[in-house]
Amino acid sequence: MLLFVGLGNPGAKYAGNRHNIGFMAIDRIAKDHGFGPWKGKFQGEIAEGQLGGQKVMLLKPGTFMNLSGQSVGEAMRFYKLEPGDVTVFHDELDLAPGKVRVKIGGGHAGHNGMRSIHQHVGEAYQRVRLGIGHPGRKELVAQYVLQDFAKADADWLDDLMRGISDGAAELAAGRKDRFLNAIAQRMAPAGAPPAPKSDAAGAAPKARPAVKPEEQAADSRSPLQRLVDRFR
């Protein structure tokens, strides 16, 4: 069994906070993949289900962010799981909004939820780092993460949640590249111009032909004058 953990703070007051993007991701997976109802357990809420045939337990710690490790550690001990069986979804200040990275192990980078998990289970678990951007100054971080996402964030945030849900089974199967690709497909900018097409033989488009030497000789204008004339 795998344990997918979303980090956040419990209660309606915090539901829309940037700090709660981990809860949002877990909720979306539960909704889209038909997980069972949420139940109170392990100092938090759990839901059971399957992703691509793999049994997965979703966990939202109810201990508040700074004590997340208590809930995660309790669940791991009950199910006799190793850190490698655990994936934690959390907000990441050092990534631009909507950017996602997956890594195993490493430091907690000052994230209090991660710090608590490190203290209880070690650092050898998988993290899904969900970018929320940085307010620009260190002293603004606490206020920034506890603010709701702006209305302007709604579209990319919804696309991100859809992408996480799309790729959740790939993540459970250990195929993180496919997981990230599912997110990238959702996050692709709408209306982007198509890439240049190759010709029938598969060659790249031909470069614009250079000016012939005899044409250069017939044009007595200076390079500066030719440039000015182009914009008249």
Tab-separated table of C-alpha atoms in Angstrom:
chain	number	residue	atom	x	y	z
A	1	MET	CA	0.000	0.000	0.000
A	2	LEU	CA	1.053	3.569	-0.686
A	3	LEU	CA	0.369	6.622	1.448
A	4	PHE	CA	-0.327	9.920	-0.325
A	5	VAL	CA	-0.243	12.843	2.113
A	6	GLY	CA	-1.488	16.355	1.437
A	7	LEU	CA	-0.216	19.116	3.692
A	8	GLY	CA	-2.389	21.966	4.911
A	9	ASN	CA	-4.290	23.355	7.855
A	10	PRO	CA	-7.723	21.961	8.800
A	11	GLY	CA	-10.914	24.008	8.805
A	12	ALA	CA	-12.871	26.258	6.454
A	13	LYS	CA	-10.813	29.294	7.511
A	14	TYR	CA	-7.731	27.894	5.772
A	15	ALA	CA	-9.325	25.947	2.901
A	16	GLY	CA	-8.382	28.416	0.153
A	17	ASN	CA	-4.921	29.311	1.489
A	18	ARG	CA	-1.798	28.878	-0.630
A	19	HIS	CA	-0.444	26.752	2.229
A	20	ASN	CA	-3.314	24.295	1.627
A	21	ILE	CA	-2.512	23.386	-1.959
A	22	GLY	CA	-1.480	19.923	-0.741
A	23	PHE	CA	-4.972	19.351	0.701
A	24	MET	CA	-6.454	20.569	-2.587
A	25	ALA	CA	-4.447	18.044	-4.598
A	26	ILE	CA	-5.437	15.130	-2.370
A	27	ASP	CA	-9.096	16.170	-2.421
A	28	ARG	CA	-9.069	16.271	-6.228
A	29	ILE	CA	-7.549	12.786	-6.477
A	30	ALA	CA	-10.141	11.424	-4.042
A	31	LYS	CA	-13.015	13.000	-5.966
A	32	ASP	CA	-11.923	12.015	-9.483
A	33	HIS	CA	-10.825	8.463	-8.679
A	34	GLY	CA	-13.777	7.355	-6.576
A	35	PHE	CA	-12.043	7.007	-3.218
A	36	GLY	CA	-14.136	6.039	-0.212
A	37	PRO	CA	-15.562	8.636	2.175
A	38	TRP	CA	-13.221	10.602	4.388
A	39	LYS	CA	-12.922	9.185	7.910
A	40	GLY	CA	-11.254	10.536	11.019
A	41	LYS	CA	-8.124	8.572	11.881
A	42	PHE	CA	-4.419	9.064	12.656
A	43	GLN	CA	-5.048	12.604	13.939
A	44	GLY	CA	-6.397	13.529	10.529
A	45	GLU	CA	-8.683	12.352	7.742
A	46	ILE	CA	-8.140	9.327	5.528
A	47	ALA	CA	-9.740	7.959	2.363
A	48	GLU	CA	-9.010	4.585	0.752
A	49	GLY	CA	-9.012	3.699	-2.921
A	50	GLN	CA	-6.972	2.509	-5.863
A	51	LEU	CA	-4.877	4.206	-8.523
A	52	GLY	CA	-4.119	2.015	-11.521
A	53	GLY	CA	-4.684	-1.140	-9.483
A	54	GLN	CA	-2.415	0.047	-6.671
A	55	LYS	CA	-4.007	0.399	-3.228
A	56	VAL	CA	-3.525	3.940	-1.952
A	57	MET	CA	-4.402	5.647	1.316
A	58	LEU	CA	-4.922	9.399	1.189
A	59	LEU	CA	-4.178	11.366	4.356
A	60	LYS	CA	-4.859	14.957	5.360
A	61	PRO	CA	-3.239	15.590	8.761
A	62	GLY	CA	-5.534	17.432	11.158
A	63	THR	CA	-2.738	18.496	13.496
A	64	PHE	CA	-2.129	21.821	11.728
A	65	MET	CA	0.885	22.231	9.490
A	66	ASN	CA	3.615	22.454	12.111
A	67	LEU	CA	2.750	19.032	13.591
A	68	SER	CA	2.031	17.149	10.347
A	69	GLY	CA	4.644	14.514	11.166
A	70	GLN	CA	2.627	13.222	14.114
A	71	SER	CA	-0.223	12.173	11.834
A	72	VAL	CA	2.032	10.807	9.084
A	73	GLY	CA	4.146	8.825	11.541
A	74	GLU	CA	1.104	7.284	13.191
A	75	ALA	CA	-0.335	6.131	9.844
A	76	MET	CA	3.001	4.696	8.746
A	77	ARG	CA	3.427	2.713	11.944
A	78	PHE	CA	-0.111	1.324	11.773
A	79	TYR	CA	0.302	0.080	8.189
A	80	LYS	CA	3.985	-0.860	8.662
A	81	LEU	CA	5.080	1.401	5.810
A	82	GLU	CA	8.564	2.572	4.931
A	83	PRO	CA	9.408	6.183	3.957
A	84	GLY	CA	9.669	5.026	0.340
A	85	ASP	CA	5.937	4.177	0.426
A	86	VAL	CA	5.020	7.782	1.226
A	87	THR	CA	4.435	10.706	-1.127
A	88	VAL	CA	3.826	14.185	0.307
A	89	PHE	CA	2.122	16.964	-1.695
A	90	HIS	CA	3.091	20.408	-0.421
A	91	ASP	CA	3.367	24.074	-1.338
A	92	GLU	CA	6.741	25.277	-2.639
A	93	LEU	CA	7.790	28.932	-2.411
A	94	ASP	CA	10.871	28.419	-4.566
A	95	LEU	CA	8.876	27.378	-7.630
A	96	ALA	CA	6.818	29.695	-9.816
A	97	PRO	CA	3.034	29.321	-9.510
A	98	GLY	CA	1.874	26.177	-11.284
A	99	LYS	CA	5.319	24.606	-11.610
A	100	VAL	CA	5.716	21.084	-10.218
A	101	ARG	CA	8.757	19.047	-9.276
A	102	VAL	CA	9.047	15.521	-7.845
A	103	LYS	CA	11.976	14.441	-5.711
A	104	ILE	CA	12.937	11.850	-3.109
A	105	GLY	CA	14.837	12.810	0.009
A	106	GLY	CA	16.612	16.039	0.771
A	107	GLY	CA	16.095	18.858	3.245
A	108	HIS	CA	12.882	20.556	4.315
A	109	ALA	CA	13.956	24.055	3.114
A	110	GLY	CA	12.342	25.675	6.140
A	111	HIS	CA	8.864	24.283	5.407
A	112	ASN	CA	7.368	23.593	8.843
A	113	GLY	CA	5.197	20.699	7.694
A	114	MET	CA	8.161	19.006	6.085
A	115	ARG	CA	10.315	19.741	9.111
A	116	SER	CA	7.826	17.912	11.320
A	117	ILE	CA	7.687	14.906	8.966
A	118	HIS	CA	11.495	14.768	8.944
A	119	GLN	CA	11.460	14.612	12.739
A	120	HIS	CA	9.003	11.726	12.844
A	121	VAL	CA	9.850	9.539	9.824
A	122	GLY	CA	13.151	10.782	8.378
A	123	GLU	CA	13.693	12.390	4.985
A	124	ALA	CA	13.663	9.451	2.520
A	125	TYR	CA	10.097	9.963	1.290
A	126	GLN	CA	8.873	11.330	-2.044
A	127	ARG	CA	7.723	14.937	-2.345
A	128	VAL	CA	5.513	16.551	-4.966
A	129	ARG	CA	6.511	20.210	-4.792
A	130	LEU	CA	3.683	22.464	-5.952
A	131	GLY	CA	4.839	25.958	-6.856
A	132	ILE	CA	3.010	28.923	-5.337
A	133	GLY	CA	5.650	31.592	-5.974
A	134	HIS	CA	7.418	33.811	-3.444
A	135	PRO	CA	6.230	37.189	-2.109
A	136	GLY	CA	9.711	38.611	-2.642
A	137	ARG	CA	10.778	39.241	0.943
A	138	LYS	CA	11.334	36.715	3.723
A	139	GLU	CA	9.324	38.682	6.271
A	140	LEU	CA	6.234	38.468	4.041
A	141	VAL	CA	6.261	34.671	3.692
A	142	ALA	CA	4.093	33.796	6.730
A	143	GLN	CA	1.355	36.208	5.665
A	144	TYR	CA	1.608	35.177	2.018
A	145	VAL	CA	1.153	31.423	2.513
A	146	LEU	CA	-1.831	31.970	4.823
A	147	GLN	CA	-3.656	34.114	2.269
A	148	ASP	CA	-6.159	32.649	-0.171
A	149	PHE	CA	-5.167	32.239	-3.794
A	150	ALA	CA	-6.116	35.313	-5.807
A	151	LYS	CA	-9.026	35.194	-8.273
A	152	ALA	CA	-6.464	35.550	-11.059
A	153	ASP	CA	-4.967	32.207	-9.975
A	154	ALA	CA	-8.209	30.264	-10.446
A	155	ASP	CA	-7.606	29.063	-14.020
A	156	TRP	CA	-4.057	27.765	-13.627
A	157	LEU	CA	-4.869	26.290	-10.211
A	158	ASP	CA	-7.791	24.322	-11.660
A	159	ASP	CA	-5.638	23.110	-14.556
A	160	LEU	CA	-2.949	22.048	-12.091
A	161	MET	CA	-5.413	20.073	-9.974
A	162	ARG	CA	-6.802	18.367	-13.092
A	163	GLY	CA	-3.293	17.482	-14.223
A	164	ILE	CA	-2.381	16.007	-10.843
A	165	SER	CA	-5.519	13.895	-10.946
A	166	ASP	CA	-4.859	12.832	-14.546
A	167	GLY	CA	-1.391	11.609	-13.655
A	168	ALA	CA	-2.066	10.215	-10.189
A	169	ALA	CA	-2.028	6.571	-11.337
A	170	GLU	CA	1.324	7.146	-13.064
A	171	LEU	CA	2.736	8.578	-9.849
A	172	ALA	CA	1.474	5.555	-7.896
A	173	ALA	CA	3.200	3.301	-10.439
A	174	GLY	CA	6.498	5.133	-9.954
A	175	ARG	CA	6.416	6.773	-13.383
A	176	LYS	CA	7.057	10.345	-12.317
A	177	ASP	CA	7.923	11.533	-15.839
A	178	ARG	CA	4.497	10.486	-17.088
A	179	PHE	CA	2.913	12.115	-14.043
A	180	LEU	CA	4.647	15.392	-14.832
A	181	ASN	CA	3.728	15.067	-18.498
A	182	ALA	CA	0.041	14.745	-17.576
A	183	ILE	CA	0.320	18.002	-15.660
A	184	ALA	CA	2.198	19.712	-18.493
A	185	GLN	CA	-0.562	18.798	-20.950
A	186	ARG	CA	-3.155	20.478	-18.748
A	187	MET	CA	-0.955	23.511	-18.101
A	188	ALA	CA	-0.059	24.118	-21.783
A	189	PRO	CA	-1.072	27.688	-22.708
A	190	ALA	CA	-4.276	27.846	-24.714
A	191	GLY	CA	-4.023	29.210	-28.219
A	192	ALA	CA	-0.273	28.751	-28.523
A	193	PRO	CA	0.826	29.033	-32.147
A	194	PRO	CA	1.603	25.673	-33.785
A	195	ALA	CA	5.212	24.695	-34.387
A	196	PRO	CA	6.497	25.243	-37.940
A	197	LYS	CA	5.655	22.295	-40.154
A	198	SER	CA	8.304	20.458	-42.093
A	199	ASP	CA	7.976	19.902	-45.838
A	200	ALA	CA	6.932	16.599	-47.385
A	201	ALA	CA	10.454	15.220	-47.167
A	202	GLY	CA	10.625	16.020	-43.451
A	203	ALA	CA	13.155	18.817	-43.866
A	204	ALA	CA	13.012	21.999	-41.838
A	205	PRO	CA	11.479	25.073	-43.506
A	206	LYS	CA	13.865	26.665	-45.978
A	207	ALA	CA	15.684	29.784	-44.919
A	208	ARG	CA	14.856	33.035	-46.639
A	209	PRO	CA	17.168	33.344	-49.663
A	210	ALA	CA	20.043	35.750	-49.295
A	211	VAL	CA	20.285	38.884	-51.418
A	212	LYS	CA	22.187	38.133	-54.616
A	213	PRO	CA	25.544	39.895	-55.035
A	214	GLU	CA	24.358	41.712	-58.192
A	215	GLU	CA	21.330	43.057	-56.284
A	216	GLN	CA	23.603	44.329	-53.528
A	217	ALA	CA	25.765	46.115	-56.094
A	218	ALA	CA	22.716	47.794	-57.677
A	219	ASP	CA	21.572	49.155	-54.335
A	220	SER	CA	23.744	52.170	-53.543
A	221	ARG	CA	22.031	52.947	-50.225
A	222	SER	CA	24.028	52.685	-47.021
A	223	PRO	CA	23.075	49.932	-44.554
A	224	LEU	CA	21.572	52.552	-42.221
A	225	GLN	CA	19.488	54.048	-45.027
A	226	ARG	CA	18.184	50.618	-46.044
A	227	LEU	CA	17.139	49.966	-42.439
A	228	VAL	CA	15.320	53.311	-42.203
A	229	ASP	CA	13.543	52.692	-45.519
A	230	ARG	CA	12.200	49.341	-44.285
A	231	PHE	CA	10.102	51.074	-41.637
A	232	ARG	CA	8.745	53.908	-43.750
